[in-house]
Amino acid sequence: MRRGKADAIRQIFDESGGTYGSPKVWITLVRQGWRVSVNTVAKLMAELVLAGRKIRRRRGLPRPGKRPAFADFARRDFSATAVEERDGATLEPSQPY
């Protein structure tokens, strides 16, 4: 009985291209009519040295400081020689309320 389970597990694993882990192999076995527990499938897979591929998760947003800042393609000038002055034009302060 154990030999038949091991053969069925190896067949399911090979048909999946080596991607199924013990939970998916167990689900497939149960759907085929086998009466077996998840832990038994995991133990047999460990004995057969079968391990499914890990799911590669996307990482979150980029962390600050890991990449250089974007180049300023518009060639904007953010430097000011005096307060409220830029590009040779003096900006008038707004009137108070």
PDB file of C-alpha atoms in Angstrom:
ATOM      1  CA  MET A   1       0.000   0.000   0.000  1.00  0.00           C
ATOM      2  CA  ARG A   2       2.813   2.417   0.907  1.00  0.00           C
ATOM      3  CA  ARG A   3       4.664   1.580  -2.315  1.00  0.00           C
ATOM      4  CA  GLY A   4       1.554   2.410  -4.345  1.00  0.00           C
ATOM      5  CA  LYS A   5       1.203   5.762  -2.584  1.00  0.00           C
ATOM      6  CA  ALA A   6       4.838   6.589  -3.243  1.00  0.00           C
ATOM      7  CA  ASP A   7       4.435   5.741  -6.927  1.00  0.00           C
ATOM      8  CA  ALA A   8       1.280   7.862  -7.171  1.00  0.00           C
ATOM      9  CA  ILE A   9       3.010  10.784  -5.410  1.00  0.00           C
ATOM     10  CA  ARG A  10       6.012  10.591  -7.728  1.00  0.00           C
ATOM     11  CA  GLN A  11       3.732  10.454 -10.782  1.00  0.00           C
ATOM     12  CA  ILE A  12       1.734  13.536  -9.675  1.00  0.00           C
ATOM     13  CA  PHE A  13       4.938  15.389  -8.840  1.00  0.00           C
ATOM     14  CA  ASP A  14       6.485  14.569 -12.214  1.00  0.00           C
ATOM     15  CA  GLU A  15       3.309  15.556 -14.102  1.00  0.00           C
ATOM     16  CA  SER A  16       3.371  18.947 -12.363  1.00  0.00           C
ATOM     17  CA  GLY A  17       6.872  19.578 -13.630  1.00  0.00           C
ATOM     18  CA  GLY A  18       8.267  19.423 -10.115  1.00  0.00           C
ATOM     19  CA  THR A  19       6.234  22.401  -8.909  1.00  0.00           C
ATOM     20  CA  TYR A  20       3.648  20.791  -6.616  1.00  0.00           C
ATOM     21  CA  GLY A  21       4.350  20.621  -2.906  1.00  0.00           C
ATOM     22  CA  SER A  22       2.740  18.225  -0.449  1.00  0.00           C
ATOM     23  CA  PRO A  23      -0.574  20.152  -0.094  1.00  0.00           C
ATOM     24  CA  LYS A  24      -1.306  20.130  -3.833  1.00  0.00           C
ATOM     25  CA  VAL A  25      -0.148  16.529  -4.210  1.00  0.00           C
ATOM     26  CA  TRP A  26      -2.444  15.584  -1.308  1.00  0.00           C
ATOM     27  CA  ILE A  27      -5.427  17.351  -2.919  1.00  0.00           C
ATOM     28  CA  THR A  28      -4.775  15.519  -6.178  1.00  0.00           C
ATOM     29  CA  LEU A  29      -4.523  12.170  -4.389  1.00  0.00           C
ATOM     30  CA  VAL A  30      -7.790  12.757  -2.521  1.00  0.00           C
ATOM     31  CA  ARG A  31      -9.539  13.682  -5.775  1.00  0.00           C
ATOM     32  CA  GLN A  32      -8.259  10.441  -7.280  1.00  0.00           C
ATOM     33  CA  GLY A  33      -9.847   8.504  -4.395  1.00  0.00           C
ATOM     34  CA  TRP A  34      -6.863   7.872  -2.120  1.00  0.00           C
ATOM     35  CA  ARG A  35      -7.398   7.980   1.656  1.00  0.00           C
ATOM     36  CA  VAL A  36      -4.241   9.580   2.978  1.00  0.00           C
ATOM     37  CA  SER A  37      -3.342  12.484   5.277  1.00  0.00           C
ATOM     38  CA  VAL A  38      -1.359  15.581   4.407  1.00  0.00           C
ATOM     39  CA  ASN A  39       1.378  14.635   6.848  1.00  0.00           C
ATOM     40  CA  THR A  40       1.779  11.189   5.288  1.00  0.00           C
ATOM     41  CA  VAL A  41       2.168  12.778   1.862  1.00  0.00           C
ATOM     42  CA  ALA A  42       4.715  15.258   3.251  1.00  0.00           C
ATOM     43  CA  LYS A  43       6.658  12.449   4.933  1.00  0.00           C
ATOM     44  CA  LEU A  44       6.684  10.309   1.778  1.00  0.00           C
ATOM     45  CA  MET A  45       7.769  13.266  -0.333  1.00  0.00           C
ATOM     46  CA  ALA A  46      10.635  13.935   2.091  1.00  0.00           C
ATOM     47  CA  GLU A  47      11.695  10.281   1.883  1.00  0.00           C
ATOM     48  CA  LEU A  48      11.582  10.468  -1.926  1.00  0.00           C
ATOM     49  CA  VAL A  49      13.491  13.783  -1.818  1.00  0.00           C
ATOM     50  CA  LEU A  50      10.725  15.619  -3.686  1.00  0.00           C
ATOM     51  CA  ALA A  51      10.306  19.318  -2.993  1.00  0.00           C
ATOM     52  CA  GLY A  52       8.023  21.676  -4.873  1.00  0.00           C
ATOM     53  CA  ARG A  53       9.164  25.034  -6.191  1.00  0.00           C
ATOM     54  CA  LYS A  54       8.739  28.032  -3.944  1.00  0.00           C
ATOM     55  CA  ILE A  55       6.376  30.732  -5.130  1.00  0.00           C
ATOM     56  CA  ARG A  56       8.368  33.822  -5.978  1.00  0.00           C
ATOM     57  CA  ARG A  57       6.567  36.733  -4.416  1.00  0.00           C
ATOM     58  CA  ARG A  58       6.880  40.258  -5.705  1.00  0.00           C
ATOM     59  CA  ARG A  59       8.644  42.572  -3.355  1.00  0.00           C
ATOM     60  CA  GLY A  60       7.014  45.761  -2.193  1.00  0.00           C
ATOM     61  CA  LEU A  61       7.747  49.290  -3.251  1.00  0.00           C
ATOM     62  CA  PRO A  62      11.364  50.300  -3.746  1.00  0.00           C
ATOM     63  CA  ARG A  63      13.110  51.428  -0.614  1.00  0.00           C
ATOM     64  CA  PRO A  64      14.574  54.933  -0.521  1.00  0.00           C
ATOM     65  CA  GLY A  65      18.298  55.137  -1.084  1.00  0.00           C
ATOM     66  CA  LYS A  66      18.511  51.933  -3.095  1.00  0.00           C
ATOM     67  CA  ARG A  67      18.331  53.609  -6.510  1.00  0.00           C
ATOM     68  CA  PRO A  68      19.745  56.877  -7.797  1.00  0.00           C
ATOM     69  CA  ALA A  69      17.302  59.754  -8.203  1.00  0.00           C
ATOM     70  CA  PHE A  70      15.783  60.374 -11.624  1.00  0.00           C
ATOM     71  CA  ALA A  71      17.687  62.693 -13.934  1.00  0.00           C
ATOM     72  CA  ASP A  72      16.115  66.110 -14.475  1.00  0.00           C
ATOM     73  CA  PHE A  73      15.226  65.830 -18.162  1.00  0.00           C
ATOM     74  CA  ALA A  74      13.350  69.150 -18.175  1.00  0.00           C
ATOM     75  CA  ARG A  75      16.526  70.923 -16.960  1.00  0.00           C
ATOM     76  CA  ARG A  76      14.609  72.823 -14.319  1.00  0.00           C
ATOM     77  CA  ASP A  77      16.501  75.293 -12.158  1.00  0.00           C
ATOM     78  CA  PHE A  78      15.588  75.160  -8.502  1.00  0.00           C
ATOM     79  CA  SER A  79      18.454  77.287  -7.259  1.00  0.00           C
ATOM     80  CA  ALA A  80      17.628  80.810  -6.098  1.00  0.00           C
ATOM     81  CA  THR A  81      20.152  83.607  -5.511  1.00  0.00           C
ATOM     82  CA  ALA A  82      17.886  85.367  -3.033  1.00  0.00           C
ATOM     83  CA  VAL A  83      14.583  84.809  -1.328  1.00  0.00           C
ATOM     84  CA  GLU A  84      11.695  84.788  -3.817  1.00  0.00           C
ATOM     85  CA  GLU A  85      13.967  85.265  -6.820  1.00  0.00           C
ATOM     86  CA  ARG A  86      14.524  82.910  -9.691  1.00  0.00           C
ATOM     87  CA  ASP A  87      15.380  83.143 -13.400  1.00  0.00           C
ATOM     88  CA  GLY A  88      16.245  86.823 -13.044  1.00  0.00           C
ATOM     89  CA  ALA A  89      12.691  87.779 -12.035  1.00  0.00           C
ATOM     90  CA  THR A  90      11.821  89.011  -8.576  1.00  0.00           C
ATOM     91  CA  LEU A  91       8.575  87.678  -7.232  1.00  0.00           C
ATOM     92  CA  GLU A  92       6.479  90.167  -5.321  1.00  0.00           C
ATOM     93  CA  PRO A  93       5.304  89.050  -1.913  1.00  0.00           C
ATOM     94  CA  SER A  94       1.561  88.599  -1.713  1.00  0.00           C
ATOM     95  CA  GLN A  95      -0.558  91.080   0.196  1.00  0.00           C
ATOM     96  CA  PRO A  96      -1.570  90.071   3.733  1.00  0.00           C
ATOM     97  CA  TYR A  97      -5.251  89.440   4.376  1.00  0.00           C
TER      98      TYR A  97
END
